[in-house]
Amino acid sequence: MRHTKAQALILATLTATAIVPASANEIRWGVGLGSIVEDSGYKGVSSETNLLPILYIETERFRLVGPSAEFDLYSGSDFEFSLIGQYRADGYEKGDGDIFAGMQDRDDSFDLGFEVEYETDFGDFELGLLSDVSGTHKGHEASLTYSVPFTLSRGAVSPYLSYEVQSSKLVDYYYGVRESEATALRPFYKPGSVSNVEVGIDSEWLLGERHRIVANVSYVRRGSEVEDSPLIDSASETSLTLGYVYEF
């Protein structure tokens, strides 16, 4: 399967655990390498390990890692409202596994939306809304995340809990089976919307002035509309993401 999920997770980690955010008129940029190991969840498809190049750019209001980006529309002392764009790498091709034989490819998408973050003395709350603007799945996704960041001498760690709702169009595109694709072992399936829960830990570490290491470990439990899909072997997904960025 085609994945750039590592870049999206690395952007989230760099944002959630930013040790020293970029100041006014400052431009930070760097290059690096990211890796993600994850369970696919699909029948007959084993865990995957992907290596991906990283381009990192950060200003006071803008952050980019690969095909995922954020732009702050408003930023106060404890409140932030941002425009976000994210490449959704959930697509698959017929050759990715026997379970997909005779099915049409499912493409990756580009989603655009907004994110609101509110910082409190007992943790950070983040509300996000994404919609497909590429015309791929034509669906939506909403999420609510609670995290507790800890700043250390040479790093930062942020445990989090996230609740996510994906629309029926999004779920049907990636986990449904069309009538023309149905077989005796892969029956027609048209799911509705689904709720997912994710727990994880983001972290970032500074090794000298120019070397940054980011890491994320997460566990996702997807709802019954995904679990009941004839394409799915397990509705649980565990992933480990590591990234290295050299900052110029």
XYZ file of N, CA and C in Angstrom:
744
model
N 0.828 -1.200 0.000
C 0.000 0.000 0.000
C 0.860 1.247 0.000
N 0.279 2.350 -0.421
C 1.021 3.598 -0.514
C 0.775 4.413 0.746
N 1.839 4.778 1.456
C 1.666 5.482 2.723
C 2.560 6.708 2.821
N 1.982 7.845 3.222
C 2.735 9.000 3.691
C 2.243 9.367 5.081
N 1.659 8.402 5.753
C 1.151 8.637 7.096
C 2.256 9.067 8.044
N 3.459 8.563 7.832
C 4.564 8.921 8.726
C 4.770 10.422 8.738
N 4.666 11.084 7.592
C 4.893 12.524 7.532
C 3.803 13.283 8.291
N 2.557 12.814 8.184
C 1.473 13.458 8.923
C 1.667 13.303 10.423
N 2.091 12.119 10.866
C 2.319 11.887 12.282
C 3.505 12.689 12.788
N 4.532 12.810 11.967
C 5.702 13.595 12.372
C 5.329 15.066 12.494
N 4.492 15.588 11.588
C 4.024 16.962 11.722
C 3.251 17.126 13.020
N 2.353 16.178 13.314
C 1.575 16.260 14.543
C 2.478 16.225 15.767
N 3.517 15.391 15.717
C 4.440 15.281 16.838
C 5.249 16.553 17.007
N 5.775 17.109 15.915
C 6.540 18.351 15.991
C 5.676 19.497 16.523
N 4.378 19.489 16.179
C 3.478 20.541 16.635
C 3.101 20.342 18.100
N 2.774 19.089 18.458
C 2.302 18.811 19.811
C 3.396 18.945 20.847
N 4.657 18.709 20.453
C 5.741 18.680 21.429
C 6.773 19.770 21.179
N 6.402 20.806 20.424
C 7.375 21.842 20.059
C 8.073 22.394 21.301
N 9.382 22.178 21.363
C 10.151 22.611 22.525
C 10.355 24.117 22.494
N 10.786 24.645 21.353
C 10.960 26.088 21.176
C 10.294 26.473 19.853
N 9.052 26.980 19.878
C 8.381 27.351 18.630
C 9.129 28.450 17.899
N 8.934 28.499 16.573
C 9.569 29.546 15.778
C 9.052 30.911 16.215
N 9.941 31.891 16.261
C 9.574 33.240 16.673
C 9.240 34.083 15.453
N 8.819 35.328 15.689
C 8.447 36.233 14.598
C 9.618 36.441 13.646
N 9.308 36.404 12.335
C 10.293 36.616 11.264
C 11.343 35.514 11.174
N 11.193 34.441 11.947
C 12.140 33.332 11.882
C 11.599 32.243 10.957
N 12.467 31.693 10.124
C 12.099 30.572 9.258
C 13.019 29.401 9.583
N 12.429 28.319 10.003
C 13.181 27.098 10.248
C 12.885 26.111 9.130
N 13.900 25.426 8.694
C 13.648 24.383 7.710
C 14.692 23.283 7.849
N 14.322 22.108 7.384
C 15.218 20.980 7.487
C 14.754 19.829 6.617
N 15.588 18.838 6.533
C 15.263 17.622 5.780
C 15.579 16.422 6.661
N 14.985 15.300 6.333
C 15.224 14.128 7.159
C 14.585 12.882 6.578
N 14.392 11.912 7.442
C 13.863 10.618 7.035
C 12.895 10.132 8.101
N 11.767 9.604 7.657
C 10.769 9.074 8.568
C 10.483 7.616 8.277
N 10.082 6.894 9.311
C 9.748 5.479 9.172
C 8.509 5.173 9.999
N 7.605 4.365 9.460
C 6.419 3.945 10.190
C 6.250 2.442 10.062
N 6.027 1.795 11.185
C 5.718 0.365 11.241
C 4.292 0.254 11.758
N 3.422 -0.387 10.997
C 2.022 -0.447 11.401
C 1.353 -1.723 10.922
N 0.306 -2.115 11.667
C -0.560 -3.209 11.249
C -1.527 -2.675 10.204
N -1.705 -3.414 9.131
C -2.596 -2.939 8.075
C -4.063 -3.121 8.453
N -4.391 -4.193 9.175
C -5.772 -4.482 9.521
C -6.514 -5.269 8.461
N -6.008 -5.264 7.213
C -6.678 -5.974 6.133
C -6.330 -7.465 6.154
N -7.245 -8.287 5.705
C -7.054 -9.733 5.683
C -5.894 -10.114 4.764
N -5.004 -10.936 5.285
C -3.911 -11.441 4.477
C -2.819 -10.447 4.197
N -2.884 -9.261 4.791
C -1.863 -8.239 4.577
C -1.101 -8.051 5.883
N 0.183 -8.344 5.864
C 0.987 -8.303 7.083
C 1.382 -6.866 7.440
N 2.030 -6.723 8.572
C 2.513 -5.408 9.006
C 3.491 -4.852 7.976
N 3.510 -3.530 7.865
C 4.337 -2.864 6.872
C 5.325 -1.921 7.530
N 6.484 -1.778 6.900
C 7.470 -0.793 7.318
C 7.794 0.083 6.116
N 7.625 1.392 6.270
C 7.849 2.316 5.161
C 8.843 3.385 5.557
N 9.776 3.696 4.653
C 10.734 4.778 4.832
C 10.367 5.915 3.884
N 10.366 7.137 4.402
C 9.919 8.260 3.601
C 10.785 9.489 3.847
N 11.095 10.255 2.801
C 11.841 11.503 2.988
C 10.960 12.559 3.648
N 11.589 13.482 4.366
C 10.860 14.531 5.068
C 11.419 15.892 4.665
N 10.529 16.815 4.310
C 10.872 18.227 4.159
C 10.125 18.974 5.248
N 10.860 19.707 6.069
C 10.274 20.381 7.229
C 10.492 21.880 7.114
N 9.403 22.662 7.209
C 9.472 24.120 7.180
C 8.572 24.648 8.290
N 9.076 25.602 9.058
C 8.287 26.195 10.138
C 8.575 27.685 10.256
N 7.488 28.464 10.335
C 7.577 29.881 10.677
C 6.709 30.099 11.914
N 6.528 31.348 12.289
C 5.715 31.633 13.466
C 4.286 31.134 13.297
N 3.762 31.142 12.060
C 2.358 30.786 11.833
C 2.157 29.593 10.906
N 3.215 29.088 10.304
C 3.070 28.032 9.297
C 4.004 26.871 9.598
N 3.497 25.644 9.408
C 4.298 24.433 9.584
C 3.993 23.460 8.451
N 5.047 22.878 7.884
C 4.916 21.920 6.782
C 5.842 20.742 7.016
N 5.309 19.541 6.912
C 6.118 18.327 6.851
C 5.555 17.481 5.718
N 6.331 17.400 4.615
C 5.853 16.626 3.466
C 4.526 17.191 2.966
N 3.507 16.347 2.808
C 2.234 16.802 2.272
C 1.223 17.211 3.347
N 1.659 17.441 4.566
C 0.761 17.868 5.644
C 1.199 19.240 6.139
N 0.217 20.132 6.352
C 0.566 21.501 6.688
C -0.465 22.114 7.623
N -0.024 23.138 8.357
C -0.887 23.919 9.234
C -0.560 25.404 9.059
N -1.609 26.236 9.091
C -1.421 27.675 9.055
C -2.313 28.299 10.126
N -1.704 29.022 11.066
C -2.451 29.624 12.161
C -3.194 30.862 11.677
N -4.522 30.809 11.762
C -5.338 31.971 11.403
C -5.452 32.932 12.570
N -5.447 32.389 13.782
C -5.462 33.206 14.989
C -4.696 32.465 16.066
N -3.881 33.193 16.811
C -3.103 32.587 17.883
C -3.052 33.525 19.076
N -3.597 33.079 20.213
C -3.559 33.847 21.445
C -2.698 33.155 22.473
N -2.772 33.578 23.691
C -1.929 33.008 24.743
C -2.279 31.556 25.042
N -3.559 31.191 24.929
C -3.967 29.812 25.230
C -4.970 29.260 24.216
N -5.172 29.978 23.097
C -6.154 29.563 22.088
C -5.552 29.733 20.701
N -5.790 28.729 19.844
C -5.238 28.773 18.484
C -6.256 28.206 17.505
N -6.432 28.891 16.379
C -7.353 28.475 15.322
C -6.558 28.367 14.033
N -6.543 27.181 13.419
C -5.648 26.920 12.287
C -6.379 26.309 11.109
N -5.866 26.602 9.924
C -6.249 25.917 8.693
C -5.292 24.755 8.510
N -5.809 23.556 8.243
C -4.957 22.379 8.116
C -5.232 21.659 6.795
N -4.171 21.125 6.229
C -4.272 20.292 5.035
C -3.522 19.000 5.277
N -4.096 17.897 4.864
C -3.486 16.594 5.162
C -3.714 15.604 4.030
N -2.643 14.937 3.652
C -2.710 13.873 2.651
C -3.124 12.585 3.349
N -4.275 12.020 2.960
C -4.775 10.789 3.576
C -4.282 9.592 2.766
N -3.400 8.810 3.383
C -2.766 7.703 2.671
C -3.410 6.374 3.030
N -4.732 6.291 2.864
C -5.464 5.070 3.190
C -5.782 4.227 1.963
N -5.314 4.658 0.798
C -5.640 3.952 -0.429
C -4.944 2.616 -0.562
N -5.457 1.782 -1.459
C -4.833 0.493 -1.748
C -5.037 0.133 -3.217
N -4.221 -0.802 -3.683
C -4.297 -1.285 -5.053
C -4.561 -2.782 -5.052
N -4.993 -3.289 -6.194
C -5.335 -4.721 -6.293
C -4.157 -5.608 -5.909
N -2.952 -5.182 -6.217
C -1.782 -5.996 -5.946
C -1.308 -5.963 -4.504
N -1.970 -5.185 -3.652
C -1.534 -5.079 -2.258
C -1.885 -6.314 -1.430
N -2.815 -7.134 -1.896
C -3.193 -8.343 -1.169
C -4.251 -9.127 -1.920
N -4.338 -10.430 -1.636
C -5.319 -11.273 -2.320
C -6.746 -10.813 -2.071
N -6.998 -10.216 -0.922
C -8.350 -9.796 -0.584
C -8.860 -8.720 -1.532
N -7.933 -8.007 -2.208
C -8.325 -6.921 -3.115
C -8.445 -7.369 -4.573
N -8.191 -8.641 -4.849
C -8.257 -9.141 -6.229
C -9.653 -8.905 -6.809
N -9.710 -8.295 -7.980
C -10.987 -8.025 -8.633
C -11.665 -6.750 -8.166
N -11.024 -6.000 -7.260
C -11.592 -4.742 -6.793
C -10.948 -3.565 -7.520
N -11.658 -2.473 -7.560
C -11.085 -1.247 -8.089
C -10.141 -0.651 -7.048
N -9.083 0.005 -7.523
C -8.156 0.659 -6.608
C -8.881 1.745 -5.820
N -8.439 1.939 -4.580
C -8.917 3.058 -3.770
C -7.766 4.055 -3.659
N -8.017 5.279 -4.065
C -6.971 6.294 -4.131
C -6.777 6.995 -2.789
N -5.583 7.554 -2.603
C -5.343 8.438 -1.480
C -6.078 9.756 -1.748
N -6.260 10.546 -0.697
C -6.994 11.799 -0.862
C -6.232 12.948 -0.223
N -6.675 14.162 -0.520
C -6.158 15.336 0.179
C -7.332 15.991 0.891
N -7.204 16.118 2.200
C -8.268 16.670 3.029
C -7.875 18.044 3.546
N -8.855 18.919 3.638
C -8.631 20.283 4.094
C -9.648 20.607 5.181
N -9.231 21.384 6.189
C -10.167 21.711 7.250
C -9.599 22.683 8.257
N -10.189 22.649 9.464
C -9.833 23.585 10.506
C -9.521 22.833 11.799
N -8.750 23.494 12.641
C -8.383 22.909 13.920
C -8.384 24.006 14.979
N -8.989 23.691 16.116
C -9.030 24.613 17.242
C -8.300 23.963 18.410
N -7.362 24.676 19.013
C -6.617 24.145 20.159
C -6.741 25.101 21.336
N -7.063 24.531 22.507
C -7.212 25.323 23.720
C -6.336 24.718 24.810
N -5.429 25.530 25.330
C -4.498 25.071 26.354
C -5.009 25.445 27.745
N -4.964 24.466 28.676
C -5.364 24.705 30.052
C -4.248 24.260 30.986
N -4.436 24.483 32.268
C -3.431 24.085 33.242
C -3.362 22.565 33.417
N -4.394 21.869 32.991
C -4.431 20.411 33.165
C -4.421 19.648 31.842
N -4.013 20.314 30.753
C -3.888 19.636 29.480
C -4.404 20.475 28.323
N -4.199 19.987 27.117
C -4.606 20.683 25.900
C -5.763 19.960 25.229
N -6.726 20.730 24.734
C -7.867 20.176 23.999
C -7.785 20.639 22.550
N -8.055 19.716 21.649
C -7.932 20.014 20.219
C -9.130 19.443 19.473
N -9.814 20.292 18.725
C -10.961 19.890 17.920
C -10.626 20.097 16.455
N -10.758 19.041 15.640
C -10.408 19.122 14.233
C -11.533 18.674 13.327
N -11.616 19.276 12.151
C -12.603 18.898 11.142
C -11.930 18.901 9.782
N -11.989 17.768 9.067
C -11.378 17.627 7.754
C -12.424 17.174 6.742
N -12.311 17.691 5.516
C -13.178 17.274 4.417
C -12.333 17.012 3.181
N -12.721 16.011 2.425
C -12.003 15.673 1.198
C -12.221 16.762 0.155
N -11.139 17.355 -0.334
C -11.238 18.374 -1.387
C -10.686 17.861 -2.712
N -10.283 16.583 -2.744
C -9.738 15.988 -3.962
C -10.788 15.217 -4.744
N -12.011 15.103 -4.202
C -13.067 14.363 -4.886
C -12.872 12.863 -4.856
N -12.099 12.360 -3.897
C -11.802 10.928 -3.824
C -12.886 10.174 -3.061
N -12.950 10.357 -1.757
C -13.984 9.676 -0.966
C -15.174 10.579 -0.668
N -14.992 11.905 -0.816
C -16.044 12.901 -0.653
C -16.649 12.895 0.745
N -15.868 12.459 1.716
C -16.364 12.364 3.075
C -15.718 13.363 4.009
N -16.001 13.163 5.303
C -15.545 14.085 6.331
C -15.023 13.304 7.535
N -14.264 14.015 8.366
C -13.743 13.430 9.593
C -13.672 14.506 10.662
N -14.177 14.194 11.862
C -14.097 15.102 13.001
C -13.388 14.385 14.138
N -12.585 15.126 14.894
C -11.837 14.506 15.981
C -11.731 15.452 17.168
N -11.691 14.862 18.363
C -11.478 15.591 19.606
C -10.347 14.907 20.348
N -9.301 15.664 20.681
C -8.096 15.101 21.299
C -7.762 15.834 22.587
N -7.411 15.045 23.601
C -6.931 15.593 24.865
C -5.506 15.109 25.079
N -4.595 16.041 25.328
C -3.192 15.679 25.518
C -2.618 16.412 26.726
N -1.568 15.813 27.299
C -0.890 16.421 28.451
C 0.596 16.508 28.117
N 1.079 17.660 27.642
C 2.492 17.794 27.256
C 3.395 18.018 28.467
N 4.570 17.392 28.404
C 5.603 17.571 29.417
C 6.886 18.014 28.718
N 7.461 19.112 29.158
C 8.718 19.601 28.600
C 9.874 19.150 29.476
N 10.878 18.537 28.852
C 12.054 18.049 29.555
C 13.262 18.891 29.158
N 14.420 18.594 29.719
C 15.596 19.415 29.459
C 15.996 19.413 27.990
N 15.945 18.253 27.338
C 16.327 18.159 25.927
C 15.228 17.517 25.083
N 14.006 17.599 25.564
C 12.939 16.978 24.803
C 11.574 17.306 25.360
N 10.554 16.694 24.778
C 9.173 16.883 25.212
C 8.392 15.604 24.925
N 7.443 15.295 25.801
C 6.604 14.108 25.677
C 5.154 14.528 25.863
N 4.257 13.965 25.039
C 2.853 14.355 25.098
C 1.940 13.134 24.932
N 1.486 12.502 26.022
C 0.477 11.440 25.922
C -0.856 12.055 25.476
N -1.651 11.283 24.727
C -2.917 11.831 24.244
C -3.982 10.750 24.109
N -5.222 11.204 24.113
C -6.393 10.363 23.876
C -7.259 11.077 22.861
N -7.683 10.355 21.810
C -8.415 10.989 20.717
C -9.667 10.191 20.369
N -10.761 10.917 20.134
C -12.019 10.321 19.671
C -12.308 10.882 18.287
N -12.594 9.997 17.346
C -12.708 10.383 15.934
C -13.976 9.812 15.333
N -14.656 10.624 14.528
C -15.851 10.184 13.797
C -15.606 10.382 12.311
N -15.765 9.312 11.534
C -15.606 9.375 10.088
C -16.958 9.164 9.421
N -17.240 9.944 8.387
C -18.537 9.890 7.718
C -18.705 8.603 6.926
N -19.956 8.307 6.573
C -20.264 7.066 5.853
C -19.591 7.015 4.483
N -19.471 8.153 3.802
C -18.828 8.156 2.485
C -17.352 7.789 2.591
N -16.676 8.322 3.601
C -15.259 8.001 3.801
C -15.084 6.518 4.126
N -15.874 6.013 5.057
C -15.757 4.620 5.483
C -16.112 3.670 4.348
N -17.172 3.997 3.609
C -17.590 3.126 2.509
C -16.534 3.050 1.414
N -15.863 4.177 1.145
C -14.871 4.195 0.077
C -13.695 3.268 0.390
N -13.210 3.296 1.624
C -12.016 2.521 1.972
C -12.321 1.129 2.545
N -13.503 0.930 3.103
C -13.796 -0.356 3.753
C -15.007 -1.074 3.177
N -15.713 -0.424 2.253
C -16.871 -1.055 1.648
C -16.511 -1.953 0.474
N -17.478 -2.788 0.087
C -17.349 -3.663 -1.092
C -18.529 -3.375 -2.012
N -18.247 -2.942 -3.238
C -19.304 -2.615 -4.175
C -19.944 -3.887 -4.732
N -21.159 -3.754 -5.249
C -21.859 -4.914 -5.795
C -21.062 -5.578 -6.915
N -20.395 -4.769 -7.738
C -19.605 -5.313 -8.843
C -18.340 -6.018 -8.353
N -17.958 -5.810 -7.084
C -16.749 -6.404 -6.522
C -17.052 -7.614 -5.644
N -18.332 -7.883 -5.381
C -18.721 -8.925 -4.431
C -18.442 -10.324 -4.973
N -17.967 -11.203 -4.084
C -17.761 -12.620 -4.383
C -18.326 -13.428 -3.221
N -18.227 -14.751 -3.344
C -18.722 -15.613 -2.268
C -17.949 -15.390 -0.973
N -16.647 -15.079 -1.082
C -15.815 -14.857 0.104
C -15.711 -13.376 0.481
N -16.232 -12.510 -0.386
C -16.159 -11.067 -0.142
C -17.512 -10.457 -0.532
N -18.484 -10.577 0.362
C -19.836 -10.123 0.026
C -19.955 -8.607 -0.059
N -21.016 -8.165 -0.711
C -21.322 -6.742 -0.801
C -21.427 -6.152 0.605
N -20.814 -4.997 0.787
C -20.850 -4.375 2.113
C -20.819 -2.860 1.961
N -21.816 -2.204 2.552
C -21.908 -0.746 2.499
C -22.041 -0.216 3.926
N -20.931 0.165 4.538
C -20.967 0.613 5.933
C -21.466 2.039 6.087
N -21.835 2.360 7.320
C -22.203 3.729 7.653
C -21.037 4.437 8.311
N -21.320 5.507 9.015
C -20.270 6.253 9.705
C -19.715 5.419 10.861
N -18.513 5.808 11.314
C -17.849 5.008 12.347
C -17.167 5.927 13.352
N -17.065 5.437 14.591
C -16.334 6.147 15.647
C -15.108 5.336 16.016
N -13.965 5.994 16.133
C -12.702 5.347 16.480
C -12.091 6.014 17.707
N -11.322 5.242 18.459
C -10.625 5.759 19.631
C -9.132 5.477 19.480
N -8.306 6.476 19.766
C -6.863 6.321 19.666
C -6.186 6.803 20.944
N -5.209 6.046 21.410
C -4.351 6.474 22.513
C -2.915 6.392 22.026
N -2.083 7.319 22.482
C -0.705 7.301 22.009
C 0.172 8.255 22.783
N 1.432 8.293 22.390
C 2.418 9.181 22.988
C 3.257 9.803 21.868
N 3.285 11.127 21.822
C 4.187 11.860 20.940
C 5.423 12.268 21.728
N 6.574 12.315 21.062
C 7.777 12.807 21.731
C 8.720 13.433 20.719
N 9.532 14.373 21.207
C 10.535 15.042 20.387
C 11.786 15.232 21.231
N 12.962 15.024 20.592
C 14.220 15.105 21.322
C 15.224 15.892 20.509
N 15.952 16.779 21.167
C 16.983 17.582 20.525
C 18.351 16.969 20.806
N 19.085 16.681 19.729
C 20.436 16.149 19.843
C 21.385 17.193 19.259
N 21.830 18.118 20.087
C 22.592 19.237 19.569
C 21.652 20.311 19.048
N 22.211 21.301 18.354
C 21.417 22.426 17.887
C 20.611 22.119 16.629
N 21.035 21.161 15.829
C 20.421 20.963 14.513
C 19.760 19.597 14.321
N 19.904 18.710 15.262
C 19.386 17.357 15.099
C 18.139 17.151 15.959
N 17.056 16.710 15.321
C 15.797 16.485 16.030
C 15.306 15.069 15.749
N 14.915 14.379 16.802
C 14.323 13.053 16.695
C 12.877 13.135 17.183
N 11.950 12.628 16.397
C 10.550 12.592 16.816
C 10.078 11.147 16.792
N 9.154 10.835 17.683
C 8.636 9.468 17.774
C 7.175 9.497 18.188
N 6.428 8.546 17.682
C 5.024 8.384 18.055
C 4.710 6.897 18.143
N 4.051 6.491 19.207
C 3.517 5.139 19.323
C 2.030 5.282 19.613
N 1.216 4.526 18.898
C -0.229 4.699 19.048
C -0.971 3.375 18.866
N -2.148 3.344 19.458
C -3.067 2.209 19.313
C -4.429 2.766 18.939
N -5.021 2.250 17.865
C -6.332 2.699 17.390
C -7.309 1.533 17.432
N -8.475 1.778 17.986
C -9.559 0.802 17.958
C -10.688 1.380 17.123
N -10.941 0.755 15.968
C -11.961 1.243 15.058
C -13.317 0.627 15.388
N -14.378 1.342 15.040
C -15.729 0.927 15.376
C -16.239 -0.251 14.559
N -17.465 -0.664 14.872
C -18.034 -1.892 14.296
C -18.247 -1.795 12.793
N -18.476 -0.600 12.256
C -18.698 -0.472 10.822
C -17.444 -0.838 10.029
N -16.285 -0.625 10.615
C -15.028 -1.067 10.008
C -14.761 -2.520 10.355
N -14.975 -2.892 11.596
C -14.704 -4.262 12.049
C -15.517 -5.288 11.276
N -16.746 -4.941 10.876
C -17.630 -5.878 10.174
C -17.343 -5.965 8.673
N -16.420 -5.162 8.167
C -16.099 -5.199 6.738
C -15.462 -6.543 6.378
N -15.863 -7.141 5.254
C -15.239 -8.396 4.819
C -13.778 -8.238 4.414
N -13.297 -6.985 4.318
C -11.896 -6.745 3.982
C -10.999 -6.772 5.216
N -11.603 -6.663 6.399
C -10.852 -6.410 7.618
C -10.667 -7.688 8.444
N -9.437 -7.871 8.889
C -9.107 -8.978 9.779
C -9.124 -8.525 11.237
N -8.718 -7.287 11.479
C -8.693 -6.747 12.831
C -9.003 -5.260 12.791
N -9.872 -4.824 13.706
C -10.216 -3.410 13.784
C -9.245 -2.648 14.677
N -8.245 -3.317 15.207
C -7.235 -2.674 16.042
C -5.969 -2.444 15.232
N -5.344 -1.317 15.432
C -4.129 -0.978 14.697
C -3.103 -0.378 15.645
N -1.914 -0.935 15.630
C -0.807 -0.400 16.414
C 0.262 0.108 15.462
N 0.806 1.284 15.746
C 1.825 1.835 14.855
C 2.942 2.486 15.656
N 4.123 2.466 15.067
C 5.303 3.115 15.641
C 5.917 3.980 14.555
N 6.083 5.260 14.836
C 6.654 6.189 13.873
C 7.902 6.830 14.448
N 8.982 6.842 13.665
C 10.232 7.486 14.048
C 10.663 8.428 12.934
N 11.201 9.570 13.312
C 11.656 10.509 12.308
C 12.907 11.249 12.758
N 13.751 11.540 11.806
C 14.945 12.336 12.068
C 14.920 13.547 11.147
N 15.166 14.722 11.726
C 15.188 15.961 10.943
C 16.479 16.714 11.238
N 17.189 17.090 10.183
C 18.360 17.955 10.322
C 17.908 19.362 9.988
N 18.046 20.265 10.954
C 17.582 21.629 10.784
C 18.730 22.542 10.374
N 18.535 23.257 9.276
C 19.585 24.142 8.752
C 19.541 25.514 9.434
